[in-house]
Short mmCIF file of C-alpha atoms and ligand atoms in Angstrom, two decimals:
data_model
loop_
_atom_site.label_atom_id
_atom_site.label_comp_id
_atom_site.label_asym_id
_atom_site.label_seq_id
_atom_site.Cartn_x
_atom_site.Cartn_y
_atom_site.Cartn_z
CA MET A 1 -15.47 22.44 6.92
CA SER A 2 -15.26 19.34 8.80
CA LYS A 3 -15.66 16.14 6.37
CA GLY A 4 -17.38 14.56 9.43
CA SER A 5 -15.68 12.04 11.92
CA ILE A 6 -13.29 9.24 11.95
CA ALA A 7 -12.37 7.28 15.00
CA VAL A 8 -9.30 5.40 16.12
CA LEU A 9 -9.37 2.11 18.89
CA THR A 10 -6.87 -0.03 20.29
CA SER A 11 -7.85 -3.28 20.74
CA GLY A 12 -6.26 -7.14 22.14
CA GLY A 13 -3.06 -7.12 24.21
CA ASP A 14 -1.43 -3.91 24.29
CA ALA A 15 1.78 -3.18 22.34
CA PRO A 16 4.77 -0.36 22.66
CA GLY A 17 4.06 2.14 19.68
CA MET A 18 0.36 2.01 19.70
CA ASN A 19 0.39 5.77 21.55
CA ALA A 20 2.33 6.41 18.23
CA VAL A 21 -0.14 4.98 16.13
CA VAL A 22 -3.06 7.21 17.72
CA ARG A 23 -1.45 10.25 17.33
CA ALA A 24 -0.71 9.73 13.83
CA VAL A 25 -4.01 9.05 13.10
CA VAL A 26 -5.06 11.88 15.19
CA ARG A 27 -3.00 14.35 13.08
CA SER A 28 -3.34 12.66 9.94
CA GLY A 29 -7.14 12.75 10.33
CA ILE A 30 -7.22 16.67 11.25
CA ASN A 31 -5.03 17.53 8.76
CA LYS A 32 -7.26 15.95 5.95
CA GLY A 33 -10.54 17.59 7.28
CA PHE A 34 -11.70 15.19 9.53
CA ASP A 35 -12.81 15.64 13.25
CA VAL A 36 -11.32 12.89 15.11
CA LEU A 37 -12.45 10.49 18.36
CA GLY A 38 -11.10 8.26 20.22
CA ILE A 39 -12.88 5.03 21.63
CA LYS A 40 -11.75 3.86 24.76
CA ARG A 41 -11.22 0.27 25.62
CA GLY A 42 -11.40 -1.27 22.24
CA TYR A 43 -14.62 -2.73 20.89
CA ARG A 44 -16.28 -2.53 24.31
CA GLY A 45 -16.13 1.27 24.29
CA LEU A 46 -17.62 0.98 21.18
CA LEU A 47 -20.34 -0.93 22.49
CA ASN A 48 -20.83 1.65 25.75
CA LYS A 49 -20.22 4.56 23.23
CA ASP A 50 -17.07 5.71 25.14
CA PHE A 51 -16.01 8.29 22.74
CA ILE A 52 -13.74 11.32 23.25
CA GLU A 53 -12.61 13.94 21.12
CA MET A 54 -9.09 14.20 20.06
CA ASP A 55 -7.36 17.44 19.23
CA LEU A 56 -3.77 17.82 17.83
CA ARG A 57 -2.97 18.59 21.57
CA SER A 58 -4.54 15.72 22.75
CA VAL A 59 -1.98 13.47 21.44
CA THR A 60 1.23 15.51 22.41
CA ASN A 61 3.98 13.73 24.20
CA ILE A 62 2.54 10.37 23.86
CA ILE A 63 4.58 9.13 21.04
CA SER A 64 7.35 8.15 23.44
CA SER A 65 4.96 6.58 25.95
CA GLY A 66 4.25 2.80 26.22
CA GLY A 67 0.75 1.24 26.72
CA THR A 68 -2.22 2.65 25.11
CA ILE A 69 -3.73 6.32 26.42
CA LEU A 70 -7.22 4.74 24.85
CA TYR A 71 -6.88 1.50 26.74
CA THR A 72 -7.65 -1.71 25.46
CA ALA A 73 -10.28 -4.51 26.54
CA ARG A 74 -11.77 -7.81 25.04
CA SER A 75 -15.63 -7.79 24.35
CA LEU A 76 -17.52 -10.79 24.19
CA GLU A 77 -20.39 -8.97 23.25
CA PHE A 78 -19.32 -7.52 20.27
CA LYS A 79 -18.43 -10.80 18.71
CA THR A 80 -22.28 -11.53 18.67
CA PRO A 81 -24.37 -10.32 15.62
CA GLU A 82 -26.56 -8.11 17.86
CA GLY A 83 -23.22 -6.75 19.10
CA ILE A 84 -22.15 -6.13 15.78
CA LYS A 85 -25.30 -4.01 14.82
CA LYS A 86 -25.38 -1.98 18.03
CA ALA A 87 -21.57 -0.93 17.33
CA ALA A 88 -22.52 0.02 13.62
CA GLN A 89 -25.41 1.85 15.15
CA ASN A 90 -23.40 3.91 17.57
CA CYS A 91 -21.12 4.88 15.07
CA LEU A 92 -24.08 5.89 13.00
CA GLU A 93 -25.47 8.15 16.12
CA MET A 94 -21.86 9.52 16.69
CA GLY A 95 -21.40 10.49 12.98
CA VAL A 96 -18.47 8.27 12.81
CA LYS A 97 -17.60 7.43 8.94
CA GLY A 98 -14.84 5.40 9.40
CA VAL A 99 -12.67 3.49 12.35
CA VAL A 100 -8.99 2.92 12.43
CA VAL A 101 -8.54 -0.26 14.42
CA VAL A 102 -4.86 -1.29 15.94
CA GLY A 103 -4.65 -4.70 17.24
CA GLY A 104 -3.93 -8.13 16.14
CA ASP A 105 -5.85 -11.31 14.20
CA GLY A 106 -8.94 -11.17 16.38
CA SER A 107 -9.16 -7.17 16.21
CA PHE A 108 -9.30 -7.64 12.30
CA MET A 109 -11.93 -9.78 12.39
CA GLY A 110 -13.99 -7.21 14.14
CA ALA A 111 -12.88 -4.77 12.00
CA ARG A 112 -14.04 -7.14 9.02
CA ALA A 113 -17.80 -7.41 10.72
CA LEU A 114 -18.02 -3.71 11.29
CA SER A 115 -17.14 -2.99 8.05
CA ASP A 116 -19.42 -5.43 6.67
CA ALA A 117 -22.26 -3.76 8.95
CA GLY A 118 -21.81 -0.44 7.10
CA VAL A 119 -18.89 1.09 9.09
CA PRO A 120 -15.57 1.58 6.83
CA CYS A 121 -12.78 0.22 8.90
CA ILE A 122 -9.05 0.12 8.59
CA GLY A 123 -6.75 -2.11 10.54
CA ILE A 124 -3.04 -1.64 11.68
CA PRO A 125 -1.11 -4.66 12.89
CA GLY A 126 -0.26 -3.68 16.66
CA THR A 127 1.16 -6.73 18.69
CA ILE A 128 4.49 -7.62 20.23
CA ASP A 129 4.48 -10.98 18.82
CA ASN A 130 5.14 -10.31 15.11
CA ASP A 131 2.30 -12.80 14.27
CA ILE A 132 0.33 -11.18 11.78
CA ALA A 133 0.98 -13.17 8.16
CA CYS A 134 0.22 -10.50 5.96
CA SER A 135 2.83 -8.25 7.53
CA GLU A 136 6.76 -8.57 7.89
CA TYR A 137 6.49 -6.05 11.13
CA THR A 138 3.93 -5.47 13.36
CA VAL A 139 4.03 -2.37 15.84
CA GLY A 140 5.59 -2.93 19.30
CA PHE A 141 7.79 -6.15 18.03
CA ASP A 142 11.09 -4.24 18.02
CA THR A 143 10.61 -2.68 21.36
CA ALA A 144 9.48 -6.33 22.95
CA MET A 145 12.79 -7.59 21.59
CA ASN A 146 15.03 -5.05 22.79
CA THR A 147 13.46 -5.35 26.41
CA ALA A 148 13.66 -9.00 25.94
CA MET A 149 17.39 -8.64 24.82
CA GLU A 150 18.28 -6.54 27.88
CA MET A 151 16.69 -9.06 30.55
CA VAL A 152 18.73 -11.77 29.08
CA ASP A 153 21.95 -9.83 29.19
CA LYS A 154 21.28 -9.51 32.73
CA ILE A 155 20.55 -12.86 33.27
CA ARG A 156 23.60 -13.89 31.39
CA ASP A 157 25.85 -11.74 34.26
CA THR A 158 24.56 -14.16 36.96
CA SER A 159 24.31 -16.93 34.89
CA GLN A 160 27.92 -16.42 33.97
CA SER A 161 29.24 -16.12 37.58
CA HIS A 162 27.56 -19.10 38.92
CA ASP A 163 28.55 -21.48 35.56
CA ARG A 164 24.80 -21.99 35.22
CA CYS A 165 22.45 -22.66 32.80
CA SER A 166 19.57 -20.06 32.39
CA VAL A 167 16.26 -20.66 30.58
CA VAL A 168 14.74 -17.87 29.35
CA GLU A 169 10.91 -17.82 28.45
CA VAL A 170 10.14 -15.32 26.12
CA MET A 171 6.35 -14.00 24.80
CA GLY A 172 4.86 -15.25 21.79
CA ARG A 173 2.20 -17.93 21.86
CA ARG A 174 1.75 -18.78 18.01
CA CYS A 175 4.93 -17.36 17.31
CA GLY A 176 8.70 -17.65 17.96
CA ASP A 177 9.71 -14.22 16.35
CA ILE A 178 10.73 -12.66 19.62
CA ALA A 179 12.35 -15.66 20.76
CA LEU A 180 14.34 -16.26 17.45
CA GLN A 181 15.84 -12.80 17.24
CA THR A 182 16.49 -12.25 20.96
CA GLY A 183 18.07 -15.83 21.26
CA ILE A 184 20.74 -14.77 18.29
CA SER A 185 21.21 -11.28 19.55
CA CYS A 186 22.19 -12.77 23.29
CA GLY A 187 24.21 -15.92 21.76
CA ALA A 188 21.53 -18.52 22.89
CA THR A 189 23.16 -21.79 22.92
CA ALA A 190 19.59 -23.25 21.83
CA ILE A 191 16.17 -21.61 20.88
CA LEU A 192 13.03 -23.25 21.20
CA VAL A 193 9.85 -22.06 19.10
CA PRO A 194 6.49 -23.14 18.25
CA GLU A 195 6.84 -23.31 14.58
CA VAL A 196 9.92 -25.99 14.63
CA PRO A 197 9.31 -29.33 16.25
CA TYR A 198 11.99 -30.11 18.43
CA ASP A 199 13.82 -33.03 20.17
CA ILE A 200 14.93 -32.22 23.77
CA GLU A 201 17.78 -34.48 23.89
CA ARG A 202 19.27 -33.41 20.38
CA ASP A 203 18.40 -29.88 20.57
CA VAL A 204 18.95 -28.78 23.91
CA ILE A 205 21.22 -31.56 26.09
CA ALA A 206 23.36 -32.73 23.18
CA ARG A 207 23.89 -28.92 22.18
CA ILE A 208 24.53 -27.93 25.93
CA ILE A 209 27.31 -31.00 26.34
CA GLU A 210 28.95 -30.39 22.98
CA THR A 211 29.21 -26.74 23.56
CA LYS A 212 30.67 -27.53 27.31
CA GLU A 213 33.26 -29.67 25.41
CA TYR A 214 34.20 -26.31 23.22
CA GLY A 215 34.56 -24.56 26.73
CA LYS A 216 31.71 -22.92 27.27
CA GLN A 217 30.90 -22.70 30.86
CA HIS A 218 27.44 -21.14 31.08
CA PHE A 219 24.36 -21.28 28.65
CA ILE A 220 21.40 -19.69 27.91
CA ILE A 221 18.38 -21.47 26.52
CA VAL A 222 15.76 -19.11 24.92
CA VAL A 223 12.20 -20.73 24.92
CA ALA A 224 8.88 -19.20 23.14
CA GLU A 225 5.76 -19.05 25.17
CA GLY A 226 4.30 -21.00 22.80
CA VAL A 227 6.65 -23.87 23.64
CA GLY A 228 6.58 -23.36 27.65
CA GLY A 229 7.76 -25.74 30.14
CA SER A 230 10.81 -23.62 31.20
CA VAL A 231 10.40 -24.53 34.96
CA ASP A 232 10.60 -27.99 33.96
CA LEU A 233 13.05 -27.83 31.07
CA ALA A 234 15.55 -26.17 33.68
CA LYS A 235 14.97 -29.12 36.18
CA TYR A 236 15.71 -31.55 33.36
CA ILE A 237 18.70 -29.99 32.00
CA GLU A 238 20.12 -29.81 35.49
CA LYS A 239 19.26 -33.63 36.17
CA ARG A 240 20.45 -34.64 32.72
CA THR A 241 24.02 -32.52 32.32
CA GLY A 242 24.65 -31.72 36.10
CA ILE A 243 24.72 -27.90 35.38
CA GLU A 244 22.90 -25.97 37.75
CA SER A 245 19.91 -24.57 35.94
CA ARG A 246 17.26 -21.76 36.70
CA ALA A 247 14.59 -20.67 34.59
CA THR A 248 13.27 -17.17 34.26
CA ILE A 249 9.94 -16.32 32.80
CA LEU A 250 9.90 -12.53 31.63
CA GLY A 251 6.04 -11.89 30.83
CA HIS A 252 4.35 -8.66 30.79
CA VAL A 253 7.55 -6.67 31.25
CA GLN A 254 7.97 -7.24 27.31
CA ARG A 255 4.84 -5.39 26.66
CA GLY A 256 5.81 -2.30 28.45
CA GLY A 257 8.06 0.74 27.95
CA SER A 258 8.78 3.39 25.44
CA PRO A 259 8.67 2.32 22.16
CA THR A 260 12.11 2.57 20.24
CA LEU A 261 12.70 4.09 16.97
CA ARG A 262 11.64 1.48 14.63
CA ASP A 263 8.22 1.20 16.57
CA ARG A 264 7.60 4.92 16.77
CA LEU A 265 8.33 5.53 12.81
CA VAL A 266 6.44 2.34 11.56
CA ALA A 267 3.39 3.53 14.30
CA SER A 268 3.57 6.97 12.36
CA GLN A 269 3.73 5.50 8.73
CA MET A 270 1.21 2.89 9.47
CA GLY A 271 -1.29 5.42 11.18
CA TYR A 272 -0.70 8.08 8.21
CA GLU A 273 -1.68 5.41 5.59
CA ALA A 274 -4.96 4.36 7.55
CA VAL A 275 -6.54 7.47 7.33
CA LYS A 276 -5.41 8.08 3.74
CA LEU A 277 -7.50 5.01 2.87
CA LEU A 278 -10.42 6.13 4.65
CA ALA A 279 -10.10 9.34 3.20
CA GLU A 280 -10.06 7.72 -0.30
CA GLY A 281 -13.10 5.87 0.62
CA LYS A 282 -11.57 2.47 1.03
CA SER A 283 -13.01 0.06 3.74
CA LYS A 284 -12.04 -3.26 4.95
CA ARG A 285 -8.28 -2.92 4.29
CA VAL A 286 -5.42 -3.95 6.34
CA VAL A 287 -2.14 -1.64 6.76
CA ALA A 288 0.80 -3.90 6.31
CA MET A 289 4.90 -3.90 5.74
CA LYS A 290 6.23 -5.57 2.43
CA ASN A 291 9.77 -5.60 1.73
CA GLY A 292 9.95 -2.71 4.28
CA LYS A 293 7.29 -0.54 2.26
CA ILE A 294 3.75 0.52 3.72
CA VAL A 295 1.15 -1.59 1.88
CA ASP A 296 -2.43 -2.48 2.46
CA TYR A 297 -4.61 -5.64 1.83
CA ASP A 298 -8.53 -6.61 1.66
CA ILE A 299 -8.99 -8.02 5.27
CA THR A 300 -10.19 -11.30 4.53
CA GLU A 301 -7.13 -11.90 2.16
CA ALA A 302 -4.94 -10.62 5.01
CA LEU A 303 -6.60 -13.48 7.44
CA ASP A 304 -6.21 -16.13 4.87
CA MET A 305 -2.57 -15.40 4.76
CA LYS A 306 -0.30 -18.06 6.33
CA ARG A 307 2.67 -16.85 8.25
CA VAL A 308 6.11 -18.10 6.78
CA PHE A 309 8.69 -18.48 9.74
CA ASP A 310 12.23 -17.79 9.10
CA THR A 311 14.01 -21.12 8.68
CA GLU A 312 17.11 -19.48 7.31
CA LEU A 313 17.41 -17.12 10.52
CA PHE A 314 16.64 -20.29 12.76
CA ASN A 315 19.64 -22.14 10.63
CA ILE A 316 21.94 -19.29 11.26
CA ALA A 317 21.00 -19.12 14.92
CA LYS A 318 22.03 -22.94 15.13
CA THR A 319 25.37 -22.38 13.47
CA ILE A 320 26.50 -20.02 15.21
CA SER A 321 25.45 -20.60 18.66
CA MET A 322 28.63 -22.96 19.52
O1 F6P B 401 -0.26 -10.99 21.97
C1 F6P B 401 0.75 -10.40 22.68
C2 F6P B 401 0.71 -11.29 23.99
O2 F6P B 401 1.60 -10.62 25.00
C3 F6P B 401 1.26 -12.82 23.82
O3 F6P B 401 2.67 -12.63 23.55
C4 F6P B 401 0.78 -13.30 24.92
O4 F6P B 401 0.87 -15.09 24.69
C5 F6P B 401 -0.44 -12.42 25.37
O5 F6P B 401 -0.27 -11.21 24.68
C6 F6P B 401 -0.78 -12.56 26.73
O6 F6P B 401 -2.07 -12.13 27.03
P1 F6P B 401 -2.70 -11.45 28.23
O7 F6P B 401 -1.88 -10.18 28.17
O8 F6P B 401 -4.00 -11.00 27.92
O9 F6P B 401 -2.29 -12.55 29.33
#
């Protein structure tokens, strides 16, 4: 006999691996005796009662696909007290006893409000930015970095042929993790991230001039979206150093593509854990990774945590980018 229904939704910016989470939630939910519903287009779908029944075969072959089969959207209405009330009412009418929310901090705030309105919710960090303070890893990060790395490698080919400087802007509005790890992996001469104040002369121009003296003839500068200004930076580098420079903004290419092994694996672990928590009667929790292990936190506790930027890694980047 069914234990009732649980539902899953994806919210905020999509991320490779979200489908793997949906698959894990559906399969773990059915395994634990729940009926599982998918909610289309995040909280907007919850307000519009856009629910679909998910069976074991509904998630066949999605572990390797990018995007989210449940779609994602932003909903201003859901943020209002009336919106929350309506969403909770819709869950009640659909017999939904718990919701797994895959997304970022904004999505977790929604999950907290819905939990407070009587619908137990569990959050799973799904965003390419790796900007969720409570978790050392977010689903989608590895795939996005590998995509960025592949793109920068291609840019390097042409940069090298022309003895140029290439400024490459990667995603990450508040968080420089994609820039830092991609920059190190691509041998960037300089990496600019929102977490570390920088001085263009000292941290970019002087580094280019210095490494040129050591024989370097082409240069890669990786800039996080949160720092921005890559087109102007390329112009400035050319003016100051005489090295022909070009800017490339990678943009949404980083959000697509088949998830890497790491994203599929973490997504599967976190999806399983979220269902386990709901089955145990838990609510208002976020699944996270700590020291490589899956853990969970109270949502408010998780939202109050402050992200710690990896300054040690940043210093390594500076030391070896000669
Ligand atoms: O949160 C992921 C992210 O890709 C950020 O890196 C970026 O700033 C933002 O989403 C872009 O959002 P949108 O697709 O709504 O423009």
